[in-house]
Short mmCIF file of C-alpha atoms in Angstrom, two decimals:
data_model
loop_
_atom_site.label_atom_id
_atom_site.label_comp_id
_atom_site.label_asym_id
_atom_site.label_seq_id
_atom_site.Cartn_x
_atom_site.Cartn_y
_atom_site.Cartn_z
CA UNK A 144 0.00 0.00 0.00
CA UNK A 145 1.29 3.52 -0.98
CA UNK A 146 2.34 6.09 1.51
CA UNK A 147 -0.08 8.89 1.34
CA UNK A 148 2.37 11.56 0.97
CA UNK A 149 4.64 9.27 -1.43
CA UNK A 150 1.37 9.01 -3.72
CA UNK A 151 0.66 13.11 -3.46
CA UNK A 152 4.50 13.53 -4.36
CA UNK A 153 4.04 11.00 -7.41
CA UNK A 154 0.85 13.17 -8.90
CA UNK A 155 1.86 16.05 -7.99
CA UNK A 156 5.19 15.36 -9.81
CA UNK A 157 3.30 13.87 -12.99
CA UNK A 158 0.73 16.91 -13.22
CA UNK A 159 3.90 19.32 -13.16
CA UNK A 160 6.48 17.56 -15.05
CA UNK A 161 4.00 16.44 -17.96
CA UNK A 162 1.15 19.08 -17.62
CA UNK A 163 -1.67 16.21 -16.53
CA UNK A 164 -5.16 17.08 -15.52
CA UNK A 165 -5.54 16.88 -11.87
CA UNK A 166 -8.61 15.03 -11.55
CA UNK A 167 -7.48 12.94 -14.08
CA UNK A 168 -4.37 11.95 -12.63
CA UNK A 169 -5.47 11.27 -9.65
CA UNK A 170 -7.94 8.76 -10.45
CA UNK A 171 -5.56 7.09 -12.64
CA UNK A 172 -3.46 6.81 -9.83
CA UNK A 173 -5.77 5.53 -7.52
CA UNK A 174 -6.90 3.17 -10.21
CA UNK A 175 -3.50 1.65 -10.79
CA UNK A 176 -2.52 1.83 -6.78
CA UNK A 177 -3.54 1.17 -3.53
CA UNK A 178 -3.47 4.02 -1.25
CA UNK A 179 -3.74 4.18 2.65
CA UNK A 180 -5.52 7.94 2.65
CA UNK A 181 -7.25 8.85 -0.50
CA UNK A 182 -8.86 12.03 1.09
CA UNK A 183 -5.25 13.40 2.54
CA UNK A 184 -3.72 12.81 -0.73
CA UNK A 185 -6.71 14.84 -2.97
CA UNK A 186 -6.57 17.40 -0.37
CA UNK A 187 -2.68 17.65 -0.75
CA UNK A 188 -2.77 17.61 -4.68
CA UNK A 189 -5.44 20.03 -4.94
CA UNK A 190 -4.25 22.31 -2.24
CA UNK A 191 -0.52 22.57 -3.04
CA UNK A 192 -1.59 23.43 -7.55
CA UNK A 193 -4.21 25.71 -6.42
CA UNK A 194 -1.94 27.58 -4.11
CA UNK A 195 1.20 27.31 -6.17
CA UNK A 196 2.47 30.78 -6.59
CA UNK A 197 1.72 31.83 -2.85
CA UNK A 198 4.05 28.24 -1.63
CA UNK A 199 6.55 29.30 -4.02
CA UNK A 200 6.87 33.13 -2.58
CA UNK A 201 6.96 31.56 0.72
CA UNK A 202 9.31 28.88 -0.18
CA UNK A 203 11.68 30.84 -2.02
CA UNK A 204 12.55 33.03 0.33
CA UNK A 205 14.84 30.84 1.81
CA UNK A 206 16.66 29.40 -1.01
CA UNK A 207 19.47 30.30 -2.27
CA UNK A 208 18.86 30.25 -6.17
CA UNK A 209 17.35 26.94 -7.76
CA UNK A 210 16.88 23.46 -7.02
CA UNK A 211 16.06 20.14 -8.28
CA UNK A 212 12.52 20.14 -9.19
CA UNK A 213 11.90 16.92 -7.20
CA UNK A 214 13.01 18.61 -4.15
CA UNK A 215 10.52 21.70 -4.82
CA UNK A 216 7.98 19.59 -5.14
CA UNK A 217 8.63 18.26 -1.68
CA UNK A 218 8.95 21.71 -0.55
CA UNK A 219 5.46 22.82 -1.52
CA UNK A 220 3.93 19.97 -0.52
CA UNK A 221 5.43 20.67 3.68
CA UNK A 222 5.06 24.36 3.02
CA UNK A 223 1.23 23.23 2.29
CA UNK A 224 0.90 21.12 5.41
CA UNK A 225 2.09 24.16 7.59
CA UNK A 226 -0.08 26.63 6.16
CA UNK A 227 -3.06 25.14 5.39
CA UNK A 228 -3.62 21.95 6.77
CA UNK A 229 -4.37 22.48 10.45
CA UNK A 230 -4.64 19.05 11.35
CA UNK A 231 -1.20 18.15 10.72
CA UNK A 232 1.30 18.83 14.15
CA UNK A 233 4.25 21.29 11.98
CA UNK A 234 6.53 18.18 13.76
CA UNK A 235 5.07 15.88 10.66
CA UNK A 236 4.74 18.25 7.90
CA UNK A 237 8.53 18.97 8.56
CA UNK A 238 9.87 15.13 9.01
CA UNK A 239 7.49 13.66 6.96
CA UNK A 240 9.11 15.51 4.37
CA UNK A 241 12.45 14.92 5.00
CA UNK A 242 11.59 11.00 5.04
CA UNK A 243 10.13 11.38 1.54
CA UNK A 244 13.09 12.86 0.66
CA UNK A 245 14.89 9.40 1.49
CA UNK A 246 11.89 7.53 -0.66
CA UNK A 247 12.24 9.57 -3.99
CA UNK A 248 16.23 8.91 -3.50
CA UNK A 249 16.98 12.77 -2.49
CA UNK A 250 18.35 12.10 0.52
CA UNK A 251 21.14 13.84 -0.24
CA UNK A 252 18.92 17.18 0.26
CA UNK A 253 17.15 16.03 3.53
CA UNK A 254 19.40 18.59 5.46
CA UNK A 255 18.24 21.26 2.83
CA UNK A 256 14.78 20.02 3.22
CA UNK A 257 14.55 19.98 6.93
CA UNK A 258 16.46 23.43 7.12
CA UNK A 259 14.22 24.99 4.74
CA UNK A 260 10.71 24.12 5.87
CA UNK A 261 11.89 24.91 9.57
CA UNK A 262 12.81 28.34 8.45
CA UNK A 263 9.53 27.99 6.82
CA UNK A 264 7.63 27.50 10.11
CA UNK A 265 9.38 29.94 12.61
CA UNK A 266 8.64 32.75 10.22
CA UNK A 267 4.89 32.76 9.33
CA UNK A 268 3.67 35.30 7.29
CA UNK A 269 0.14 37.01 7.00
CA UNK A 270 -1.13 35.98 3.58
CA UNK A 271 -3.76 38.45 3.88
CA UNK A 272 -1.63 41.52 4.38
CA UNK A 273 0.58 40.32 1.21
CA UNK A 274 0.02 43.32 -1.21
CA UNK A 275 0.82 41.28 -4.77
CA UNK A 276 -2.38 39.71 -5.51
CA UNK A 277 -1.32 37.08 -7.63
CA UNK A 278 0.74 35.70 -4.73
CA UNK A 279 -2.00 36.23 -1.71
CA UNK A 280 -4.51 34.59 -4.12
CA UNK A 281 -2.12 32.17 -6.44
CA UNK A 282 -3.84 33.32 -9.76
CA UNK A 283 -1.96 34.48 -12.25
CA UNK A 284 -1.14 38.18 -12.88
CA UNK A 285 -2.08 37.98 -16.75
CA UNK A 286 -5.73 36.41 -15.69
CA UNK A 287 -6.11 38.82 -13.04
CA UNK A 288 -5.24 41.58 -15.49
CA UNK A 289 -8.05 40.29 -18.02
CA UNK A 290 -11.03 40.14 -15.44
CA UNK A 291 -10.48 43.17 -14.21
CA UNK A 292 -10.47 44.63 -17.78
CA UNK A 293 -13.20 42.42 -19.09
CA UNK A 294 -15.56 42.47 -15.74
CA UNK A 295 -14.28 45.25 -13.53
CA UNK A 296 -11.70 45.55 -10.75
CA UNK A 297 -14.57 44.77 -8.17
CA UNK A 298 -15.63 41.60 -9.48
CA UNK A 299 -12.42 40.33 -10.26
CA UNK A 300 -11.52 40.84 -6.38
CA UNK A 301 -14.76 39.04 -5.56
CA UNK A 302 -13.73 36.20 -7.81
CA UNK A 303 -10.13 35.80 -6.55
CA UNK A 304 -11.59 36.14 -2.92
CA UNK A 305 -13.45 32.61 -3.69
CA UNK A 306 -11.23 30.66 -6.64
CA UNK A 307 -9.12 29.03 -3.50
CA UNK A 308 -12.67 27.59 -1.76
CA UNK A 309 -14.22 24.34 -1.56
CA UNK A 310 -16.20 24.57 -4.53
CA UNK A 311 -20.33 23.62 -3.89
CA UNK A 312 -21.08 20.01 -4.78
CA UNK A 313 -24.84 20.51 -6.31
CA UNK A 314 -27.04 17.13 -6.25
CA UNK A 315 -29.96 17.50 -9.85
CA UNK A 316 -33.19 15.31 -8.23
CA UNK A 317 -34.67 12.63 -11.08
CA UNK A 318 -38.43 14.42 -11.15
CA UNK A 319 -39.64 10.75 -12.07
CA UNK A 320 -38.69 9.83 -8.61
CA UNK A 321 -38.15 12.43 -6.04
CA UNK A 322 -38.36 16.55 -5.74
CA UNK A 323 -35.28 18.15 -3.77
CA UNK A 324 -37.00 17.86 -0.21
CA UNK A 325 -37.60 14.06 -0.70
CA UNK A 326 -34.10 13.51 -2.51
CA UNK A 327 -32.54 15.51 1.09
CA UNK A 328 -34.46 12.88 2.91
CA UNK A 329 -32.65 10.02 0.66
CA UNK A 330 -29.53 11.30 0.82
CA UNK A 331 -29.60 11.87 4.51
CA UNK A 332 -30.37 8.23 4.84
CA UNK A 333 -27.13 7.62 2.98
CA UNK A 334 -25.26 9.70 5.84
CA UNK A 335 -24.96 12.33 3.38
CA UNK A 336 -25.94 15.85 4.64
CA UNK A 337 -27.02 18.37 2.59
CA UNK A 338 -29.63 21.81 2.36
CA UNK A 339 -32.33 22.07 -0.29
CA UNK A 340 -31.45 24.54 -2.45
CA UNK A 341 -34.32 25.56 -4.69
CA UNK A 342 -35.14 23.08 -7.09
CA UNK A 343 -31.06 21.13 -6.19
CA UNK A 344 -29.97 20.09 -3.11
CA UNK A 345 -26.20 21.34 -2.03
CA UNK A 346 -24.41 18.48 -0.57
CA UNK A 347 -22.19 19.85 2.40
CA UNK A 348 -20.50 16.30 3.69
CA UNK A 349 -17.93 14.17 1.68
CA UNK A 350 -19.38 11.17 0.35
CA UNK A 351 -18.78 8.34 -2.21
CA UNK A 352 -21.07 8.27 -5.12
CA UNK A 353 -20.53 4.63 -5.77
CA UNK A 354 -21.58 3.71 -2.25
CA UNK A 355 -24.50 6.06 -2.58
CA UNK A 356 -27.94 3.66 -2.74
CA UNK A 357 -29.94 7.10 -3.85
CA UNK A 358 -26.75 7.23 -6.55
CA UNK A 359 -27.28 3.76 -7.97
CA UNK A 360 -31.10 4.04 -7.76
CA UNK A 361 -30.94 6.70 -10.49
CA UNK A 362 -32.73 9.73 -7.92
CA UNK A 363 -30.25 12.08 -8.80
CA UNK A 364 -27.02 13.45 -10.63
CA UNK A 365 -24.67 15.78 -9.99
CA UNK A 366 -24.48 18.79 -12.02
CA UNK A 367 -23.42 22.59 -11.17
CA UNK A 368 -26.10 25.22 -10.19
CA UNK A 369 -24.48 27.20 -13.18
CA UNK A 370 -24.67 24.49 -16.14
CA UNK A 371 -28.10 23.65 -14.60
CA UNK A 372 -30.13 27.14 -14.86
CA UNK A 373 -28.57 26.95 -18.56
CA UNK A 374 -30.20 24.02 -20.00
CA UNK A 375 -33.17 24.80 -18.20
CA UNK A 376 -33.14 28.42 -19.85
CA UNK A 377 -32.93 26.56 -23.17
CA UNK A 378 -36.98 26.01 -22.38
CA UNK A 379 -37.36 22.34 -23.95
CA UNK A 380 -41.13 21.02 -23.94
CA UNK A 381 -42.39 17.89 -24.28
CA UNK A 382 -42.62 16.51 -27.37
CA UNK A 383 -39.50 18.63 -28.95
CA UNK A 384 -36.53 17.48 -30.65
CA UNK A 385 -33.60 18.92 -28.71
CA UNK A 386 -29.74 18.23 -29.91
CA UNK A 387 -26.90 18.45 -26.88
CA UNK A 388 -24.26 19.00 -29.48
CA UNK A 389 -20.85 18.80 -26.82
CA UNK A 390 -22.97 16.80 -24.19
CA UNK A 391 -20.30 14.84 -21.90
CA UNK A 392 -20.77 13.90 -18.73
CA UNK A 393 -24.46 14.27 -19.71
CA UNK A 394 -25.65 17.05 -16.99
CA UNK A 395 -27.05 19.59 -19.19
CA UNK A 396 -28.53 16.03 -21.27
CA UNK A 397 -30.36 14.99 -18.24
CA UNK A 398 -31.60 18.23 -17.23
CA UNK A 399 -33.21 18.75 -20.16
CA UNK A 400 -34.89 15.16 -20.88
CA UNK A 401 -36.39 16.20 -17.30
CA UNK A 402 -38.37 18.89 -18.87
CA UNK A 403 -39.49 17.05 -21.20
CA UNK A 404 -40.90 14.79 -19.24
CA UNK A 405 -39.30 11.75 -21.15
CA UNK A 406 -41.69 13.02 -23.89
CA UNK A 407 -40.38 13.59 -27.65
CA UNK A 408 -36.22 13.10 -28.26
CA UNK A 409 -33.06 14.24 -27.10
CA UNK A 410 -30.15 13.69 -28.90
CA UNK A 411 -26.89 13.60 -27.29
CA UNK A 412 -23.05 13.74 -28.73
CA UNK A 413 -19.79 14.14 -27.92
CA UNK A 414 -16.89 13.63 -29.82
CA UNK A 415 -15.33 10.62 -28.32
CA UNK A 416 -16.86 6.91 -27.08
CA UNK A 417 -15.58 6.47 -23.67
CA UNK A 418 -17.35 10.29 -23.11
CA UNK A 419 -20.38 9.10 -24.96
CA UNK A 420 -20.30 5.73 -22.85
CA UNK A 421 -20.44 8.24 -19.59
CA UNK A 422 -23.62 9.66 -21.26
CA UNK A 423 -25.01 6.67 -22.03
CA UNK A 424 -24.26 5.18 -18.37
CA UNK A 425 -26.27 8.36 -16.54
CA UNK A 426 -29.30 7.59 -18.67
CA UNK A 427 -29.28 3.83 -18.55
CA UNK A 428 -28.86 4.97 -14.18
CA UNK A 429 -31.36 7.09 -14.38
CA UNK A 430 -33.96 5.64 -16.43
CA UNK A 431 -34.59 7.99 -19.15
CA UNK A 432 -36.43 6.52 -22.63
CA UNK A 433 -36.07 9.83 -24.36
CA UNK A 434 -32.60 10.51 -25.21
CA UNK A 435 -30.00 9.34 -27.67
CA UNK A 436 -26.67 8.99 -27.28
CA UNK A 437 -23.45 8.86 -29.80
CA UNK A 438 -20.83 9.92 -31.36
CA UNK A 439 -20.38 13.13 -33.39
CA UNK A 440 -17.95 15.70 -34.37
CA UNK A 441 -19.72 19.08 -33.52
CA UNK A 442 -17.10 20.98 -35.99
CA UNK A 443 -18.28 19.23 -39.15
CA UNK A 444 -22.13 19.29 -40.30
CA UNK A 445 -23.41 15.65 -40.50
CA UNK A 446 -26.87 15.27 -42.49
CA UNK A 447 -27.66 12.32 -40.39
CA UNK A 448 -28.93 14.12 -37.41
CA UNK A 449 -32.32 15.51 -37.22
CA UNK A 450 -33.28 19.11 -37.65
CA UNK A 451 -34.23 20.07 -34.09
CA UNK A 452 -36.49 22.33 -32.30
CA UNK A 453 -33.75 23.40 -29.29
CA UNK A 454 -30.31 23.08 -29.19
CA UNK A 455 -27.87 23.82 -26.74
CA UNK A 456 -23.94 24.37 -27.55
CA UNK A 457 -22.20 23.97 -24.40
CA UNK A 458 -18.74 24.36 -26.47
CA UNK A 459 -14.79 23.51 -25.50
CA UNK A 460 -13.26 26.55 -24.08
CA UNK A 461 -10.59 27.51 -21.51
CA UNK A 462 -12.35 26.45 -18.42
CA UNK A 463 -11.63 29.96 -16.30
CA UNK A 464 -15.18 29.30 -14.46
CA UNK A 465 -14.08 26.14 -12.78
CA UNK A 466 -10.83 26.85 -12.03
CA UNK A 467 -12.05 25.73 -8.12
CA UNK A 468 -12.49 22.30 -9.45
CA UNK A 469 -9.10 22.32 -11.86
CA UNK A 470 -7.26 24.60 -10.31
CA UNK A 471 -4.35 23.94 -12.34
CA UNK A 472 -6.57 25.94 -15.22
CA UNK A 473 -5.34 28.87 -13.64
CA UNK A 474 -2.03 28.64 -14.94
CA UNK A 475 -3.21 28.39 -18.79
CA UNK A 476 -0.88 30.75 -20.87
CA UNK A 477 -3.18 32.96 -22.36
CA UNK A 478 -1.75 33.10 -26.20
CA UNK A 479 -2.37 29.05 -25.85
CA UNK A 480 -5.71 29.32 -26.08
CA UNK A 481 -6.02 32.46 -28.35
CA UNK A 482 -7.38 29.99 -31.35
CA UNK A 483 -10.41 28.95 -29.05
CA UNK A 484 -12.68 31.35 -30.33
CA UNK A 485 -11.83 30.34 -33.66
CA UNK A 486 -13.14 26.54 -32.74
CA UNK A 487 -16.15 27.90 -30.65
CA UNK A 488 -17.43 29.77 -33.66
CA UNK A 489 -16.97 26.87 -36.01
CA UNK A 490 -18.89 24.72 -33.65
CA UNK A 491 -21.78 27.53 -32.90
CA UNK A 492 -21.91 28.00 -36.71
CA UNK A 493 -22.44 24.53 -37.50
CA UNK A 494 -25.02 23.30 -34.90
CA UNK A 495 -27.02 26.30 -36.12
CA UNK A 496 -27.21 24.41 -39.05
CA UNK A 497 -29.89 21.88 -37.49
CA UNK A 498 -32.10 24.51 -36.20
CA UNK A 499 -35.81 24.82 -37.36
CA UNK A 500 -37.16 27.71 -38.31
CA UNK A 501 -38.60 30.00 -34.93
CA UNK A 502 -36.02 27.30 -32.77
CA UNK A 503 -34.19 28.05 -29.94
CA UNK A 504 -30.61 27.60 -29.28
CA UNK A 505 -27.73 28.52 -26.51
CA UNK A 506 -24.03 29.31 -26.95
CA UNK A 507 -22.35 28.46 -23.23
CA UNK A 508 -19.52 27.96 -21.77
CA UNK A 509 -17.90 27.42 -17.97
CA UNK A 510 -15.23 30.52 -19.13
CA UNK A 511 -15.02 34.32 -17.67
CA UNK A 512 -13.33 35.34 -20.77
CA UNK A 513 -15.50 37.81 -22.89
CA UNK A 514 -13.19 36.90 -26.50
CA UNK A 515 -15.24 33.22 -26.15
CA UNK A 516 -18.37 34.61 -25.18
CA UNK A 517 -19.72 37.74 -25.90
CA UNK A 518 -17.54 38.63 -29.26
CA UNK A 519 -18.63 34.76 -30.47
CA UNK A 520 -21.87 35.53 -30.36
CA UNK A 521 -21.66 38.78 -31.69
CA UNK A 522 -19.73 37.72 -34.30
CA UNK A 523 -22.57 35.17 -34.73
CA UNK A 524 -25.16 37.28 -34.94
CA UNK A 525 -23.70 40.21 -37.33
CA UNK A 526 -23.00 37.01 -39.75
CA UNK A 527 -26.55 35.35 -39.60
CA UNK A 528 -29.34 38.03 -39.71
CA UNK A 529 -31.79 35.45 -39.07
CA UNK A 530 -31.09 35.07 -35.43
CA UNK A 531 -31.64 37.22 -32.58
CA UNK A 532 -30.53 37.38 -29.29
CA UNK A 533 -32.82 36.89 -26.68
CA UNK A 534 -30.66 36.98 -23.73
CA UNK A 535 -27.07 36.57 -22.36
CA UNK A 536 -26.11 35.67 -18.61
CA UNK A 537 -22.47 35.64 -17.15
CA UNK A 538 -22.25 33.76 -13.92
CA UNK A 539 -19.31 35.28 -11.38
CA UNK A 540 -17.67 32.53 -9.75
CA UNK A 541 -19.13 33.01 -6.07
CA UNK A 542 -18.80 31.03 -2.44
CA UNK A 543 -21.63 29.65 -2.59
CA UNK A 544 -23.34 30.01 -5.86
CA UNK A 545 -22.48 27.60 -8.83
CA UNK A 546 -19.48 28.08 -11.40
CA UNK A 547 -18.19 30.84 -13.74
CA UNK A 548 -20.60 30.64 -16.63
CA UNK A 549 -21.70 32.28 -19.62
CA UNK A 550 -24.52 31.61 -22.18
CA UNK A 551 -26.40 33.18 -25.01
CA UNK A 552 -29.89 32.16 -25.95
CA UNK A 553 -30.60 33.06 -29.24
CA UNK A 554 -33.84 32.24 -31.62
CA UNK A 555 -34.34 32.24 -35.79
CA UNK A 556 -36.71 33.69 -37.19
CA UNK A 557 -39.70 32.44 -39.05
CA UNK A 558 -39.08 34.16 -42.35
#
């Protein structure tokens, strides 16, 4: 069985060394290995990419130029455990270092190590009263610098304020079976606690989804508060034929079908089979008859699918909404994903394609970056006179409110 903080080190390492996805690495990991602590080692990953730049002002200041990357891995990971994991005695966060030292063969820096994250320890500083905002928050100066042009100093401070939080874990009831009070009920029978939340139910408590009997009896899925009010803006009524043209994991799918009170079709793609299969597993969970599932390229028209009433265009984009979740998001250089929009319109552009006349369809994504929302759109609409927008929505990221969001409902006309 792994050491916990051997198995951080070894993710940790992977997600810096080869630019993996967190989330992704870490289940791989856990897949492939037995750990002793799966919770302490997701905390530790999480918490030591999400506060990166602040660990590496702290930890800097007492070394003398650079070191083995190995070893500042190690250092952010004890400089982590003293800061902000209260739980662990400074006493382990210090040797429990210098041990892994000995178990990644670095050794040889153990004195280094030890010296270091004592320094570390005697001289706390006030994160709060750090003036550089892209240390005291560990976001980026260049992202900083575009929210507060694109959204306004005030709600870029508001934003960084809550991009280092627990992000809210939102549970979507199955109407067929239960409403959000009775789902509470279920899912405090499952030792999960939770509040209703409107029409959702916010889950407050850690829990297991596969161990969840409400889970595997198909009475709800989990989907943000954010994506959520989107696909239920999109307005689909019984009866309708609604496309879900980048659908994976299925949320906005589900959602949807709900409305339409498994009456009519929903057709569901994504560009890849083991993401379809994860669409097609939620519906055959949650019982719904009216939706389709498969395999489609949303870039390239494809006269095989149905013109449709709705449609809803969640698209691929830079993911600055849910940086909570992927924190490592937050470190995106900016001229990397300059050729987004370019994509975004391309996909927009061709899903319009399988609108009726007088349908209904939505542009979103889970960005804060106006150059994929608002100038798509635009760009959109000055190129096809036959739409209109109806309405546009950008979602801050908040405490306790669902993700950084944006999305454009827009309608053709009958003519």
């Amino acid at each position: 069985m792994k050491n916990s903080r051997l198995a951080a080190f070894e993710i940790l390492y992977d997600v810096f060394s080869n630019n993996a996805y967190s989330n992704i690495a870490l289940e791989k990991y856990f897949k492939d290995n037995e750990v002793k602590d799966k919770a302490f080692v997701t905390t530790l990953v999480y918490g030591v990419i999400e506060r990166r730049l602040t660990l590496e002002y702290i930890t800097d200041e007492f070394l003398n130029g650079r070191t083995k990357p190995k070893v500042k891995t190690i250092l952010l990971m004890g400089a982590y455990q003293l800061y902000f994991m209260d739980k662990v005695p400074s006493s382990a966060a210090v040797n429990e270092s210098v041990e892994l030292s000995k178990q990644v063969g670095l050794g040889y820096y153990k004195n280094l190590i030890n010296a270091v994250l004592h320094k570390i320890d005697s001289n706390r500083i006030n994160l709060d009263l750090i003036e550089d905002l892209s240390v005291r928050y560990s976001c980026p100066q260049n992202l900083i610098n575009m929210w507060s042009k694109m959204y306004g100093r005030e709600n870029a401070l508001e934003m960084l304020e809550c991009i280092n939080s627990k992000p809210p874990v939102f549970a979507v009831p199955n109407p067929a079976y239960v409403d959000s009070h009775e789902l509470l009920y279920e899912l405090n029978n499952c030792g999960i606690d939770g509040e209703v939340c409107g029409d959702l139910v916010i889950i407050n408590s850690s829990f297991d989804l596969n161990k969840c009997k409400a889970f595997k009896d198909g009475l709800f899925y989990i989907e943000d508060k954010s994506s959520y009010l989107c696909a239920k803006a999109l307005d689909a009524k019984p009866g309708e034929i609604v496309l879900d043209v980048c659908a994976a994991p299925g949320g906005k799918t589900f959602t949807i079908a709900s409305s339409m009170n498994n009456q009519g079709r929903v057709y569901s793609y994504d560009l890849y089979e083991h993401r379809v299969k994860l669409i097609q597993n939620g519906i055959d969970r949650l019982g719904f008859k009216n939706i389709t599932a498969g395999v489609n390229n949303a870039e390239i028209y494809n006269d095989e699918i149905p013109l449709a009433d709705k449609i809803i265009c969640d698209v691929v984009c830079s993911g600055f909404g849910i940086i909570r979740r992927k924190p490592e998001i937050r470190y995106k250089n900016l001229d990397d994903i300059k050729n987004l929009p370019d994509v975004q319109y391309k996909i927009l552009d061709t899903s319009s394609r399988y609108l009726k006349k007088g349908g209904r369809i939505i542009y979103s994504t889970c960005t804060l970056n106006k150059k994929e929302n608002e100038r798509v759109v635009s760009k959109f609409l000055d190129e096809h006179s036959n739409f209109s927008l109806i309405k546009d929505n950008t979602t801050f990221i908040t405490s306790d409110g669902g993700d950084g969001f944006y999305y454009a409902i827009m309608e053709m006309n009958n003519d």
